[in-house]
Amino acid sequence: MTHTYSIQILAGDGIGPEIMAEVKKLIGWINSNTEININTRDGLIGGASIDTYGNPLDDTTLAQCRKADAIMLGAVGGPKWNDVEYNLRPEAGLLKLRKELELFANLRPALVFDALIDASTLKPEIVRGLDILIVRELTGGVYFGEPRGIEDLGNGQRRGVNTQVYETYEIERVARVAFELARKRGNKVHSCEKANVMESGKLWREDVTSLHAKEFSDVELEHMYADNCAMQLLRNPSQFDVIVTDNLFGDIISDEAAMLTGSLGMLPSASLGHVGSVALYEPVHGSAPDIAGQGKANPLATILSFSMCLRYSLNQGEIADKIEAAVKGVLNSGTRTPDIMADKCNQVSTSEMGDAIIAALDT
Ligand code: IPM
Ligand code: MG
């Protein structure tokens, strides 16, 4: 029986449209070669939306997102929109989307492909076989806390304020996702905060500890200060299985983990909300305005995000497996975008990388 799904596409800014074009190729391949049928609808977010609607996420776009089975997003932001107010910046569109859809659990898997071991700045023996899942809280913390703003103190001085705030339900729901996922993997969770200096971190630690005792005592739990976690990720990354942490520390730690894998261009992500509600898939990297429009961007993080979309939102694990195997095969054959280029490999453009994935799926 044919299943039909609808995906809302928000390509965004910078390299967003280029990398999303490669996902559209994959969708075309799926529609002609499998039992399932995916309809797509394009919408605007970030700077592209500012230029058209005067705001980074329009209500009509948001309403379309709510109706879709899943959302694929490219990237937002760029120098053109740097000087606008915070709530009108391209990034605010993405933050609004996460918040409005209550996408509180952001899964960022850092996986080292054997073929890319030399692309990592770390020694091969440190990163070989690495498979870490970062679960980042995505709708709370300092990203959304009030009060916030820049205040003029009237004496030639100004005051910038942001507020880190977490409530028990926010900590518990994201920790629950981390524990449940750990059960299907290495059964180990590191929970990271700064309980030594922040009350919100102390609460985080206490709430994770009590949830663990109540529901997940079969899972190994270790608490770690976020600065130590950043250091341990470089010193001995294979000690980690699942890391659960807040919005800001998760933002930082996931960029760091991305580089363990060789390139920010390789890291996918899934942002999940309540069971059964629409989820968002996007690469961890940004809009890379410096290389936009030049065919240099690596589409693999977005392609791997699409594979997460097939797995988590469309329940099509088999097709996701195929796409991931195709990515592995293409990397093994030495096909590389500039960011992961190595000796004796074959450098290709963004769209040639997409074609290579399709060719691998066809064989
Ligand atoms: C990310 C990005 C975003 C964030 C920006 C673009 C708002 O860095 O998804 O990691 O800070 O969350
Ligand atoms: Mg980030």
Tab-separated table of N, CA and C in Angstrom, residues 225-314:
chain	number	residue	atom	x	y	z
A	225	TYR	N	30.177	18.402	35.222
A	225	TYR	CA	30.092	19.835	34.955
A	225	TYR	C	30.344	20.066	33.465
A	226	ALA	N	29.646	21.038	32.919
A	226	ALA	CA	29.685	21.230	31.465
A	226	ALA	C	31.093	21.574	30.965
A	227	ASP	N	31.854	22.314	31.755
A	227	ASP	CA	33.219	22.635	31.309
A	227	ASP	C	34.073	21.378	31.271
A	228	ASN	N	33.898	20.530	32.259
A	228	ASN	CA	34.624	19.260	32.266
A	228	ASN	C	34.200	18.391	31.079
A	229	CYS	N	32.907	18.413	30.790
A	229	CYS	CA	32.389	17.648	29.654
A	229	CYS	C	33.054	18.102	28.349
A	230	ALA	N	33.181	19.429	28.187
A	230	ALA	CA	33.831	19.965	26.985
A	230	ALA	C	35.264	19.447	26.885
A	231	MET	N	35.929	19.396	28.024
A	231	MET	CA	37.309	18.921	28.049
A	231	MET	C	37.376	17.412	27.786
A	232	GLN	N	36.488	16.641	28.461
A	232	GLN	CA	36.494	15.181	28.304
A	232	GLN	C	36.160	14.753	26.869
A	233	LEU	N	35.376	15.579	26.176
A	233	LEU	CA	35.033	15.247	24.786
A	233	LEU	C	36.287	15.207	23.910
A	234	LEU	N	37.275	16.003	24.268
A	234	LEU	CA	38.530	15.978	23.511
A	234	LEU	C	39.498	14.945	24.067
A	235	ARG	N	39.471	14.767	25.406
A	235	ARG	CA	40.442	13.874	26.040
A	235	ARG	C	40.104	12.411	25.784
A	236	ASN	N	38.840	12.061	26.030
A	236	ASN	CA	38.438	10.657	25.938
A	236	ASN	C	36.963	10.561	25.529
A	237	PRO	N	36.678	10.896	24.251
A	237	PRO	CA	35.270	10.979	23.839
A	237	PRO	C	34.529	9.646	23.909
A	238	SER	N	35.250	8.525	23.858
A	238	SER	CA	34.527	7.250	23.795
A	238	SER	C	33.921	6.856	25.144
A	239	GLN	N	34.184	7.634	26.196
A	239	GLN	CA	33.514	7.351	27.474
A	239	GLN	C	32.021	7.717	27.410
A	240	PHE	N	31.627	8.508	26.381
A	240	PHE	CA	30.247	8.994	26.322
A	240	PHE	C	29.359	8.113	25.453
A	241	ASP	N	28.118	7.975	25.909
A	241	ASP	CA	27.089	7.345	25.081
A	241	ASP	C	26.036	8.422	24.776
A	242	VAL	N	25.212	8.760	25.768
A	242	VAL	CA	24.239	9.842	25.609
A	242	VAL	C	24.625	10.973	26.568
A	243	ILE	N	24.623	12.186	26.054
A	243	ILE	CA	24.857	13.362	26.900
A	243	ILE	C	23.561	14.168	26.908
A	244	VAL	N	23.041	14.458	28.093
A	244	VAL	CA	21.866	15.331	28.142
A	244	VAL	C	22.270	16.633	28.817
A	245	THR	N	21.887	17.751	28.188
A	245	THR	CA	22.307	19.027	28.738
A	245	THR	C	21.354	20.143	28.305
A	246	ASP	N	21.584	21.325	28.837
A	246	ASP	CA	20.634	22.408	28.594
A	246	ASP	C	20.837	23.036	27.219
A	247	ASN	N	20.059	24.045	26.930
A	247	ASN	CA	20.039	24.639	25.604
A	247	ASN	C	21.389	25.248	25.212
A	248	LEU	N	21.958	26.062	26.089
A	248	LEU	CA	23.205	26.755	25.748
A	248	LEU	C	24.407	25.804	25.753
A	249	PHE	N	24.537	24.991	26.816
A	249	PHE	CA	25.669	24.061	26.840
A	249	PHE	C	25.552	23.069	25.681
A	250	GLY	N	24.335	22.691	25.345
A	250	GLY	CA	24.119	21.758	24.237
A	250	GLY	C	24.513	22.362	22.899
A	251	ASP	N	24.271	23.656	22.744
A	251	ASP	CA	24.665	24.352	21.527
A	251	ASP	C	26.176	24.286	21.365
A	252	ILE	N	26.880	24.554	22.458
A	252	ILE	CA	28.346	24.610	22.413
A	252	ILE	C	28.947	23.207	22.252
A	253	ILE	N	28.480	22.299	23.092
A	253	ILE	CA	29.046	20.950	23.097
A	253	ILE	C	28.791	20.228	21.769
A	254	SER	N	27.650	20.526	21.137
A	254	SER	CA	27.371	19.817	19.878
A	254	SER	C	28.252	20.325	18.734
A	255	ASP	N	28.609	21.593	18.747
A	255	ASP	CA	29.584	22.049	17.742
A	255	ASP	C	30.931	21.375	17.975
A	256	GLU	N	31.291	21.233	19.235
A	256	GLU	CA	32.563	20.587	19.549
A	256	GLU	C	32.534	19.129	19.101
A	257	ALA	N	31.434	18.443	19.416
A	257	ALA	CA	31.317	17.039	19.040
A	257	ALA	C	31.333	16.877	17.523
A	258	ALA	N	30.763	17.870	16.828
A	258	ALA	CA	30.745	17.800	15.370
A	258	ALA	C	32.168	17.732	14.821
A	259	MET	N	33.046	18.504	15.418
A	259	MET	CA	34.410	18.516	14.898
A	259	MET	C	35.155	17.215	15.175
A	260	LEU	N	34.727	16.482	16.206
A	260	LEU	CA	35.325	15.167	16.432
A	260	LEU	C	35.096	14.286	15.213
A	261	THR	N	33.927	14.503	14.573
A	261	THR	CA	33.561	13.651	13.442
A	261	THR	C	34.240	14.104	12.154
A	262	GLY	N	34.979	15.190	12.201
A	262	GLY	CA	35.724	15.621	11.022
A	262	GLY	C	35.230	16.927	10.447
A	263	SER	N	33.922	17.151	10.470
A	263	SER	CA	33.407	18.388	9.902
A	263	SER	C	32.035	18.690	10.457
A	264	LEU	N	31.788	19.970	10.634
A	264	LEU	CA	30.458	20.417	11.030
A	264	LEU	C	29.453	20.042	9.930
A	265	GLY	N	29.967	19.822	8.740
A	265	GLY	CA	29.123	19.466	7.595
A	265	GLY	C	28.582	18.053	7.636
A	266	MET	N	28.882	17.319	8.688
A	266	MET	CA	28.448	15.922	8.790
A	266	MET	C	27.375	15.695	9.845
A	267	LEU	N	27.102	16.695	10.686
A	267	LEU	CA	26.246	16.427	11.851
A	267	LEU	C	24.767	16.773	11.641
A	268	PRO	N	23.906	15.764	11.708
A	268	PRO	CA	22.467	15.985	11.541
A	268	PRO	C	21.810	16.260	12.878
A	269	SER	N	20.554	16.675	12.852
A	269	SER	CA	19.822	16.752	14.111
A	269	SER	C	18.323	16.572	13.904
A	270	ALA	N	17.688	16.133	14.976
A	270	ALA	CA	16.236	15.988	15.001
A	270	ALA	C	15.744	16.733	16.225
A	271	SER	N	14.705	17.533	16.051
A	271	SER	CA	14.112	18.230	17.197
A	271	SER	C	12.709	17.686	17.399
A	272	LEU	N	12.530	17.012	18.526
A	272	LEU	CA	11.277	16.308	18.773
A	272	LEU	C	10.505	16.970	19.903
A	273	GLY	N	9.185	16.908	19.782
A	273	GLY	CA	8.324	17.429	20.836
A	273	GLY	C	7.554	16.286	21.463
A	274	HIS	N	6.296	16.526	21.744
A	274	HIS	CA	5.483	15.480	22.358
A	274	HIS	C	5.190	14.382	21.348
A	275	VAL	N	4.996	13.172	21.844
A	275	VAL	CA	4.758	12.025	20.974
A	275	VAL	C	3.594	12.330	20.025
A	276	GLY	N	3.825	12.060	18.745
A	276	GLY	CA	2.755	12.256	17.766
A	276	GLY	C	2.711	13.654	17.167
A	277	SER	N	3.478	14.586	17.702
A	277	SER	CA	3.424	15.944	17.128
A	277	SER	C	4.547	16.116	16.103
A	278	VAL	N	4.396	17.148	15.264
A	278	VAL	CA	5.336	17.344	14.160
A	278	VAL	C	6.754	17.609	14.682
A	279	ALA	N	7.757	17.073	13.989
A	279	ALA	CA	9.143	17.251	14.404
A	279	ALA	C	9.924	17.970	13.303
A	280	LEU	N	11.072	18.498	13.697
A	280	LEU	CA	11.891	19.323	12.806
A	280	LEU	C	13.273	18.691	12.647
A	281	TYR	N	13.756	18.690	11.404
A	281	TYR	CA	15.056	18.086	11.129
A	281	TYR	C	15.943	19.102	10.444
A	282	GLU	N	17.142	19.269	10.945
A	282	GLU	CA	18.041	20.281	10.378
A	282	GLU	C	19.485	19.909	10.660
A	283	PRO	N	20.396	20.320	9.774
A	283	PRO	CA	21.811	20.098	10.061
A	283	PRO	C	22.236	20.973	11.245
A	284	VAL	N	23.282	20.556	11.952
A	284	VAL	CA	23.759	21.345	13.092
A	284	VAL	C	24.496	22.600	12.620
A	285	HIS	N	25.077	22.525	11.430
A	285	HIS	CA	25.852	23.681	10.953
A	285	HIS	C	24.936	24.851	10.580
A	286	GLY	N	25.535	25.996	10.376
A	286	GLY	CA	24.768	27.195	10.058
A	286	GLY	C	24.697	27.459	8.566
A	287	SER	N	24.440	28.720	8.214
A	287	SER	CA	24.145	29.073	6.825
A	287	SER	C	25.404	29.357	5.988
A	288	ALA	N	26.556	29.378	6.647
A	288	ALA	CA	27.861	29.527	5.964
A	288	ALA	C	27.828	30.514	4.803
A	289	PRO	N	27.481	31.787	5.078
A	289	PRO	CA	27.354	32.758	3.982
A	289	PRO	C	28.637	32.905	3.162
A	290	ASP	N	29.784	32.625	3.775
A	290	ASP	CA	31.050	32.788	3.044
A	290	ASP	C	31.186	31.830	1.864
A	291	ILE	N	30.519	30.688	1.917
A	291	ILE	CA	30.637	29.750	0.787
A	291	ILE	C	29.312	29.568	0.032
A	292	ALA	N	28.304	30.356	0.403
A	292	ALA	CA	26.982	30.173	-0.215
A	292	ALA	C	27.033	30.398	-1.726
A	293	GLY	N	26.283	29.583	-2.445
A	293	GLY	CA	26.144	29.755	-3.886
A	293	GLY	C	27.329	29.282	-4.704
A	294	GLN	N	28.291	28.615	-4.053
A	294	GLN	CA	29.500	28.219	-4.772
A	294	GLN	C	29.606	26.706	-4.979
A	295	GLY	N	28.596	25.987	-4.530
A	295	GLY	CA	28.647	24.527	-4.692
A	295	GLY	C	29.694	23.854	-3.811
A	296	LYS	N	30.095	24.541	-2.742
A	296	LYS	CA	31.140	23.976	-1.878
A	296	LYS	C	30.581	23.296	-0.639
A	297	ALA	N	29.312	23.558	-0.345
A	297	ALA	CA	28.738	23.074	0.920
A	297	ALA	C	28.588	21.556	0.908
A	298	ASN	N	28.753	20.973	2.065
A	298	ASN	CA	28.570	19.534	2.245
A	298	ASN	C	27.086	19.269	2.545
A	299	PRO	N	26.396	18.546	1.680
A	299	PRO	CA	24.960	18.315	1.929
A	299	PRO	C	24.697	17.133	2.858
A	300	LEU	N	25.766	16.468	3.344
A	300	LEU	CA	25.541	15.204	4.062
A	300	LEU	C	24.846	15.387	5.408
A	301	ALA	N	25.136	16.481	6.126
A	301	ALA	CA	24.441	16.687	7.411
A	301	ALA	C	22.936	16.817	7.171
A	302	THR	N	22.567	17.471	6.079
A	302	THR	CA	21.138	17.644	5.776
A	302	THR	C	20.539	16.328	5.289
A	303	ILE	N	21.290	15.603	4.484
A	303	ILE	CA	20.823	14.295	4.008
A	303	ILE	C	20.656	13.339	5.200
A	304	LEU	N	21.599	13.388	6.128
A	304	LEU	CA	21.478	12.526	7.318
A	304	LEU	C	20.334	13.005	8.230
A	305	SER	N	20.051	14.300	8.220
A	305	SER	CA	18.888	14.799	8.969
A	305	SER	C	17.603	14.273	8.335
A	306	PHE	N	17.585	14.219	7.015
A	306	PHE	CA	16.421	13.681	6.308
A	306	PHE	C	16.247	12.192	6.637
A	307	SER	N	17.368	11.510	6.766
A	307	SER	CA	17.282	10.100	7.135
A	307	SER	C	16.702	9.954	8.549
A	308	MET	N	17.055	10.863	9.455
A	308	MET	CA	16.431	10.852	10.793
A	308	MET	C	14.933	11.125	10.678
A	309	CYS	N	14.572	11.993	9.754
A	309	CYS	CA	13.161	12.318	9.526
A	309	CYS	C	12.393	11.071	9.072
A	310	LEU	N	12.990	10.325	8.140
A	310	LEU	CA	12.352	9.084	7.678
A	310	LEU	C	12.172	8.117	8.848
A	311	ARG	N	13.186	8.048	9.695
A	311	ARG	CA	13.168	7.092	10.802
A	311	ARG	C	12.171	7.497	11.890
A	312	TYR	N	12.246	8.741	12.338
A	312	TYR	CA	11.469	9.146	13.519
A	312	TYR	C	10.057	9.622	13.177
A	313	SER	N	9.911	10.372	12.066
A	313	SER	CA	8.584	10.949	11.797
A	313	SER	C	7.762	10.105	10.831
A	314	LEU	N	8.429	9.482	9.843
A	314	LEU	CA	7.670	8.744	8.832
A	314	LEU	C	7.703	7.238	9.088
